[in-house]
GROMACS .gro file of C-alpha atoms in nm:
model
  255
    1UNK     CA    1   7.724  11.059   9.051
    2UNK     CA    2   7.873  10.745   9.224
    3UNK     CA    3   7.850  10.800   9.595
    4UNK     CA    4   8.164  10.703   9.767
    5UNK     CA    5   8.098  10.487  10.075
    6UNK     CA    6   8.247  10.465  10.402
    7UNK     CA    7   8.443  10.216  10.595
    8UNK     CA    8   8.222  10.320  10.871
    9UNK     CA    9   7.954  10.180  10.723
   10UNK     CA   10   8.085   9.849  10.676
   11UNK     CA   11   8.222   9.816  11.023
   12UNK     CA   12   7.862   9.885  11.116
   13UNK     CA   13   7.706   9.630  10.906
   14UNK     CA   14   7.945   9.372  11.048
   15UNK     CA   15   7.914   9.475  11.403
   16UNK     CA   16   7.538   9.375  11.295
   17UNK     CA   17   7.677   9.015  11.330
   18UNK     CA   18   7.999   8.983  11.469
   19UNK     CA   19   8.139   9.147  11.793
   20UNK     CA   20   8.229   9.539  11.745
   21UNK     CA   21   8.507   9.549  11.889
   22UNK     CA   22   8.649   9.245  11.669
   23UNK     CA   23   8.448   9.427  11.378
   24UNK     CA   24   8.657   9.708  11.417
   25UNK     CA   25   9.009   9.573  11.510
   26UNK     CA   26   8.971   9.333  11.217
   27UNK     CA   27   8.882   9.637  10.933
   28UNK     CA   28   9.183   9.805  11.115
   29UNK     CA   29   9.415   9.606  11.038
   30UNK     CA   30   9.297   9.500  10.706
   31UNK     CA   31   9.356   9.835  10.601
   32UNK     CA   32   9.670   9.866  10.714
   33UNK     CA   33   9.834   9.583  10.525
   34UNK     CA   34   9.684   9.742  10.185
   35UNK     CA   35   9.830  10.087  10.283
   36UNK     CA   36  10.133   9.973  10.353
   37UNK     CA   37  10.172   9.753  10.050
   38UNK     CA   38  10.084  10.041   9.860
   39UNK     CA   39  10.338  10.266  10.032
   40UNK     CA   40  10.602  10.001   9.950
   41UNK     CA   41  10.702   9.930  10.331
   42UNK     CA   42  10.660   9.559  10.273
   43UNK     CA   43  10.745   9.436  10.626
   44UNK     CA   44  10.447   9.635  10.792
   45UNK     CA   45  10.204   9.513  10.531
   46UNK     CA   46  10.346   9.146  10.602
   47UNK     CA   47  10.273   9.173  11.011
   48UNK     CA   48   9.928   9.382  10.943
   49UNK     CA   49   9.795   9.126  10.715
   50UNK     CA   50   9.917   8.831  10.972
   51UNK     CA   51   9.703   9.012  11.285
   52UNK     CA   52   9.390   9.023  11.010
   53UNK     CA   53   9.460   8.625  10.953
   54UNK     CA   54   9.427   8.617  11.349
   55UNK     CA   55   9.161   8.835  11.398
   56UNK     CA   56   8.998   8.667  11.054
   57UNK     CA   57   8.967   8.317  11.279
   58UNK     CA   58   8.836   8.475  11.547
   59UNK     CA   59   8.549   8.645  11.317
   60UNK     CA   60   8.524   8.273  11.237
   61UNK     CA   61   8.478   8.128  11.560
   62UNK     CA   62   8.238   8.420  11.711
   63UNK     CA   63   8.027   8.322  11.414
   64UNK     CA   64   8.018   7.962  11.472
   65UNK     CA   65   8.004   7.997  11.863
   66UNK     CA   66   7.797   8.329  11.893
   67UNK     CA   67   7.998   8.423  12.180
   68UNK     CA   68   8.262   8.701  12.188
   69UNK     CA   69   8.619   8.630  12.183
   70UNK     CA   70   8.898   8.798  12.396
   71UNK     CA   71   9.107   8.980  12.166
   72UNK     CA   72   9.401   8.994  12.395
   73UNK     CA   73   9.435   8.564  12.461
   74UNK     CA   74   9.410   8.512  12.078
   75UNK     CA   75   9.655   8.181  12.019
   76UNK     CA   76   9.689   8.142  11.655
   77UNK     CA   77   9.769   7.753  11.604
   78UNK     CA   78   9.505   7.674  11.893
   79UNK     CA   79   9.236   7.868  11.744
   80UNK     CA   80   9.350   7.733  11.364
   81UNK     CA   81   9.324   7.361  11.539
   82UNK     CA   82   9.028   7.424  11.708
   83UNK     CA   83   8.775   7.566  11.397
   84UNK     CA   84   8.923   7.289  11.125
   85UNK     CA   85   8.852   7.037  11.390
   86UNK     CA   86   8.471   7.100  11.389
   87UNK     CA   87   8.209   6.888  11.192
   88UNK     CA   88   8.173   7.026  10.859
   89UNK     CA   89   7.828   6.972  10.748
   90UNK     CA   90   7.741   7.224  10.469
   91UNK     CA   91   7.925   7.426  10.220
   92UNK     CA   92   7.939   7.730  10.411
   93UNK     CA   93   8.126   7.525  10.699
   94UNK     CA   94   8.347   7.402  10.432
   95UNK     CA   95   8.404   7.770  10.370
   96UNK     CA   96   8.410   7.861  10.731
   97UNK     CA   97   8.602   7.605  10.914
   98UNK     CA   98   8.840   7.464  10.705
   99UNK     CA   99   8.948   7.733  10.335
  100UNK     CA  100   8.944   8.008  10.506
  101UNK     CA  101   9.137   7.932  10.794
  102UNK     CA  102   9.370   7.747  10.584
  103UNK     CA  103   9.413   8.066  10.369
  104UNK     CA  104   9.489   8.254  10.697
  105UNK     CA  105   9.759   7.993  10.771
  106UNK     CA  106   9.955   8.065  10.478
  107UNK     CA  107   9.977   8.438  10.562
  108UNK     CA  108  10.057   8.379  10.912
  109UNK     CA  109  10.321   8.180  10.832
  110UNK     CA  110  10.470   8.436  10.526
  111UNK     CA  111  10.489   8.663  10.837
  112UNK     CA  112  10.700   8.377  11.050
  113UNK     CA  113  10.910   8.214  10.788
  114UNK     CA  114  11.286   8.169  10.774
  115UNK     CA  115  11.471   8.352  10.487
  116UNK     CA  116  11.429   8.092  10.215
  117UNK     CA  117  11.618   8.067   9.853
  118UNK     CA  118  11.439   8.321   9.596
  119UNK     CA  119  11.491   8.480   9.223
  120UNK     CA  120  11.779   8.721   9.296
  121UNK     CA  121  11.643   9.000   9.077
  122UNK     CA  122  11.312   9.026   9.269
  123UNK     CA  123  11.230   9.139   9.619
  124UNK     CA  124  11.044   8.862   9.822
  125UNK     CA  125  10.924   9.085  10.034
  126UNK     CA  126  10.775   9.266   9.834
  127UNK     CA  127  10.556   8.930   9.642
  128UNK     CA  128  10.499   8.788  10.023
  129UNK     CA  129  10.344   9.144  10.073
  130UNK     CA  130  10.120   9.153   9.725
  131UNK     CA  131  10.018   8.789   9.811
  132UNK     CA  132   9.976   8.823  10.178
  133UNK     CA  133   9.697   9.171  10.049
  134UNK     CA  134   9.545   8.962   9.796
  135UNK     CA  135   9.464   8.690  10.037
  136UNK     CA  136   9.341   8.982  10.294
  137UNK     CA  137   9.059   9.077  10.018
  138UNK     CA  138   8.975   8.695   9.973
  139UNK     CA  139   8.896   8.650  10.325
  140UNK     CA  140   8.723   8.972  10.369
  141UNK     CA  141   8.525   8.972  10.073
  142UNK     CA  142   8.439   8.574  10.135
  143UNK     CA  143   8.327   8.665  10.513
  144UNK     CA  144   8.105   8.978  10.364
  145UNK     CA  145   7.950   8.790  10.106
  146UNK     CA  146   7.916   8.492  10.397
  147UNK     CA  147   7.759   8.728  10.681
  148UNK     CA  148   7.594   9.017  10.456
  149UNK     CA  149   7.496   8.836  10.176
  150UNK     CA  150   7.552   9.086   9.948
  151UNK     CA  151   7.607   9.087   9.593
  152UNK     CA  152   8.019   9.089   9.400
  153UNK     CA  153   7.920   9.431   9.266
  154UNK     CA  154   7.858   9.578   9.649
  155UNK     CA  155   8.139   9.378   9.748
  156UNK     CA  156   8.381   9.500   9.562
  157UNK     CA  157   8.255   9.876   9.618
  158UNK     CA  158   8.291   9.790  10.037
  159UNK     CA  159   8.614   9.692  10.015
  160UNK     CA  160   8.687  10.003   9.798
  161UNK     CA  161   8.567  10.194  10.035
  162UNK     CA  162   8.847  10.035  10.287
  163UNK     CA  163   9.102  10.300  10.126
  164UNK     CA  164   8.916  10.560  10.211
  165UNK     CA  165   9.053  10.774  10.502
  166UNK     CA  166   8.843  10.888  10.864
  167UNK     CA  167   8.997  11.274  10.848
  168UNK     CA  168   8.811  11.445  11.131
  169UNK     CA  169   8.795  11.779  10.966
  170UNK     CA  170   8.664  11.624  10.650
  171UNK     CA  171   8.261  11.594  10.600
  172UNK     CA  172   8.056  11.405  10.308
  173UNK     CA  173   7.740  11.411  10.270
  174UNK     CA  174   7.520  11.079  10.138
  175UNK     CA  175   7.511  11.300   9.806
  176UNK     CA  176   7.887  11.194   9.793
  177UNK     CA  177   7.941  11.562   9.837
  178UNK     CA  178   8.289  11.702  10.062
  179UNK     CA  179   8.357  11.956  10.295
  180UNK     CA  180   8.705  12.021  10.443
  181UNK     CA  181   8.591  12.217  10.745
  182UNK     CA  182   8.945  12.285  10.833
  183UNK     CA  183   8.982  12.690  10.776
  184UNK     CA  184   9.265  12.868  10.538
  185UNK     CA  185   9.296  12.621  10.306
  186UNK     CA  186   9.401  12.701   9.921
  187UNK     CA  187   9.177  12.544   9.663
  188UNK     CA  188   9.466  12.277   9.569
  189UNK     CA  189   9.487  12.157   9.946
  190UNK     CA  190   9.159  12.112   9.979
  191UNK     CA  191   9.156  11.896   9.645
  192UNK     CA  192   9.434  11.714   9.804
  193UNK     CA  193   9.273  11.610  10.112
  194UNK     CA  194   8.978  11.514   9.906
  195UNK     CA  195   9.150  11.252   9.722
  196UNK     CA  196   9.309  11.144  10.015
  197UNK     CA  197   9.011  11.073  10.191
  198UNK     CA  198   8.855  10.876   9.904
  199UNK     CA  199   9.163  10.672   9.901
  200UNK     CA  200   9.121  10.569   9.486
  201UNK     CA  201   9.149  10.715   9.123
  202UNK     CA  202   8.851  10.936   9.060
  203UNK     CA  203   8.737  11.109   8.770
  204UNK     CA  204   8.770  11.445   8.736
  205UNK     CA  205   8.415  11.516   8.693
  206UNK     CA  206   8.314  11.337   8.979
  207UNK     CA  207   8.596  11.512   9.164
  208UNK     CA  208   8.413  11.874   9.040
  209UNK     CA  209   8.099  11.687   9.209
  210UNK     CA  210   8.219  11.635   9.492
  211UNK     CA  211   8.378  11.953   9.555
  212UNK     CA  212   8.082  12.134   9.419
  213UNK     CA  213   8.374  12.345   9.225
  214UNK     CA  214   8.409  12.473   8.871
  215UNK     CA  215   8.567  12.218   8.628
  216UNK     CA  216   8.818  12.480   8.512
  217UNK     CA  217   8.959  12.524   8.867
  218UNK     CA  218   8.964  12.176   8.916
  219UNK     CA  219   9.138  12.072   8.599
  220UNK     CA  220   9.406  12.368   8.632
  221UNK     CA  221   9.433  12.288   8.993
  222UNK     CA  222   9.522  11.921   8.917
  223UNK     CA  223   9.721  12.004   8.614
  224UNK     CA  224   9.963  12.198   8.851
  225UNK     CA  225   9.981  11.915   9.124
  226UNK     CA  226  10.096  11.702   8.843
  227UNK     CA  227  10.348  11.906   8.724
  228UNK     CA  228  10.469  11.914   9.130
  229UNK     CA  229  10.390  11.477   9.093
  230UNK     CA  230  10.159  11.508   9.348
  231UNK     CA  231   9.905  11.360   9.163
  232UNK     CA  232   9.899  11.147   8.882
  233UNK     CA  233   9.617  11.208   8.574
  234UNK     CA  234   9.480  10.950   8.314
  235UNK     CA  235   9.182  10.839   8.128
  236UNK     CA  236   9.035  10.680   8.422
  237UNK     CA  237   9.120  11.015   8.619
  238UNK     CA  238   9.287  11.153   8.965
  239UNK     CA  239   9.469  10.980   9.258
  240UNK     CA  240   9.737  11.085   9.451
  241UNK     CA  241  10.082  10.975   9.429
  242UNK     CA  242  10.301  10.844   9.687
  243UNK     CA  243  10.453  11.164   9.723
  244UNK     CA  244  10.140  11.328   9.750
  245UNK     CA  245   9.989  11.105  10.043
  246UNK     CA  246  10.317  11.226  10.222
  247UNK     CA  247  10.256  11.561  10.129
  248UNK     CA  248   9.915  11.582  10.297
  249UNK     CA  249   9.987  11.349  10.589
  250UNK     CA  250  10.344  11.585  10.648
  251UNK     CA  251  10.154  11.902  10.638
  252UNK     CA  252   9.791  11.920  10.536
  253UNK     CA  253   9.641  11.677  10.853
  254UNK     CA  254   9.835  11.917  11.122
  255UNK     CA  255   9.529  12.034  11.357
   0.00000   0.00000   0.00000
């Protein structure tokens, strides 16, 4: 069974090498503008991603400088300035100093443009959101693979991991195992919480892993969430749908 990793884990592998609080703040945010783009409120995903562009240059420049940076006195432009004006002597300075923050530009400045003209029949809020995520994951991934040297493979399996919700009441195991210590639950709520916490599609007999259930329970239990749309079910397996994550965040994370 795949083990499902947490974003704890790779805010503590960055904190390794970049400042923790600006390890943290920056993962924050990152994973705000993807669950807002995926919850369809476009303008939060927008002014999410543009703090990660900010925070992005300042993971930049405590690299380069190996000194902290105060989050508070972060000045976009100046900071932008500053790192593309440094020699550039390798490839990884290339990276560093000059496509990177120039990537970061362009979402700041989706976040500060004018309205501008557009295709009528499409939202472009909605493609300055998708672009504005898409250039979130570049970064991140290119500052991973940059500081961790890791392989795509883990890459792509840390930023996965991103989606995945911190619910207090909610224990795995490194067996990928999950325990909703949170008491009278029903089966189905538990299930529910479960997939919110992993935060992605999951197959249903990983999800009988995980739960250490029967599969019958688990595929009636999911078959009924479906009927309510609470989930949705295909060949690649279970995820919640939108009106599922409301469901559990309106009345399953309640202490």
């Amino acid at each position: 069974m795949k083990i499902h990793l947490s974003s704890q884990d790779l805010e503590k592998k960055l904190a390794k090498v970049v400042d923790n609080k600006l390890a943290t703040e920056l993962l924050k945010e990152y994973t705000l503008a993807k669950r807002y783009n995926f919850l369809g409120d476009w303008e939060k995903s927008i002014l999410h991603a543009a703090k990660f562009a900010e925070l992005s240059l300042a993971t930049v420049k405590n690299i380069v400088d190996k000194k902290a940076i105060n989050l508070n006195s972060i000045r976009f432009n100046n900071l932008f300035n500053e790192l593309i004006n440094k020699p550039k002597n390798t490839e990884m300075d290339e990276l560093l100093l000059l496509i990177i923050p120039h990537v970061a530009r362009t979402v700041y400045d989706i976040r500060n443009k004018k309205r501008v003209a557009h295709i009528k029949s499409i939202d472009p809020t909605s493609l300055d959101s998708q672009f504005c995520v898409a250039a979130c994951n570049w970064i991140l991934s290119q500052l991973i693979c940059t500081l961790l040297k890791l392989d795509e493979e883990k890459i792509n399996s840390l930023l996965r991991s991103l989606n995945e919700k911190q619910i207090p009441f909610v224990e795995q195991f490194e067996d990928g195992t999950i325990v909703i210590l949170k008491d009278g639950l029903t089966f189905k709520e538990q299930l529910l919480i479960a997939l919110y916490q992993i935060g992605q599609r999951i197959p249903k007999k990983e999800l009988v892993s995980i739960l250490k259930a029967y599969n019958q329970i688990v595929h009636l239990s999911v078959k009924d969430l479906e009927k309510k749309k609470l989930v949705h079910i295909n060949e690649k397996g279970v995820c919640l749908t939108k009106k599922g994550i409301k469901f559990v965040e309106d009345n399953l994370l309640i202490h």
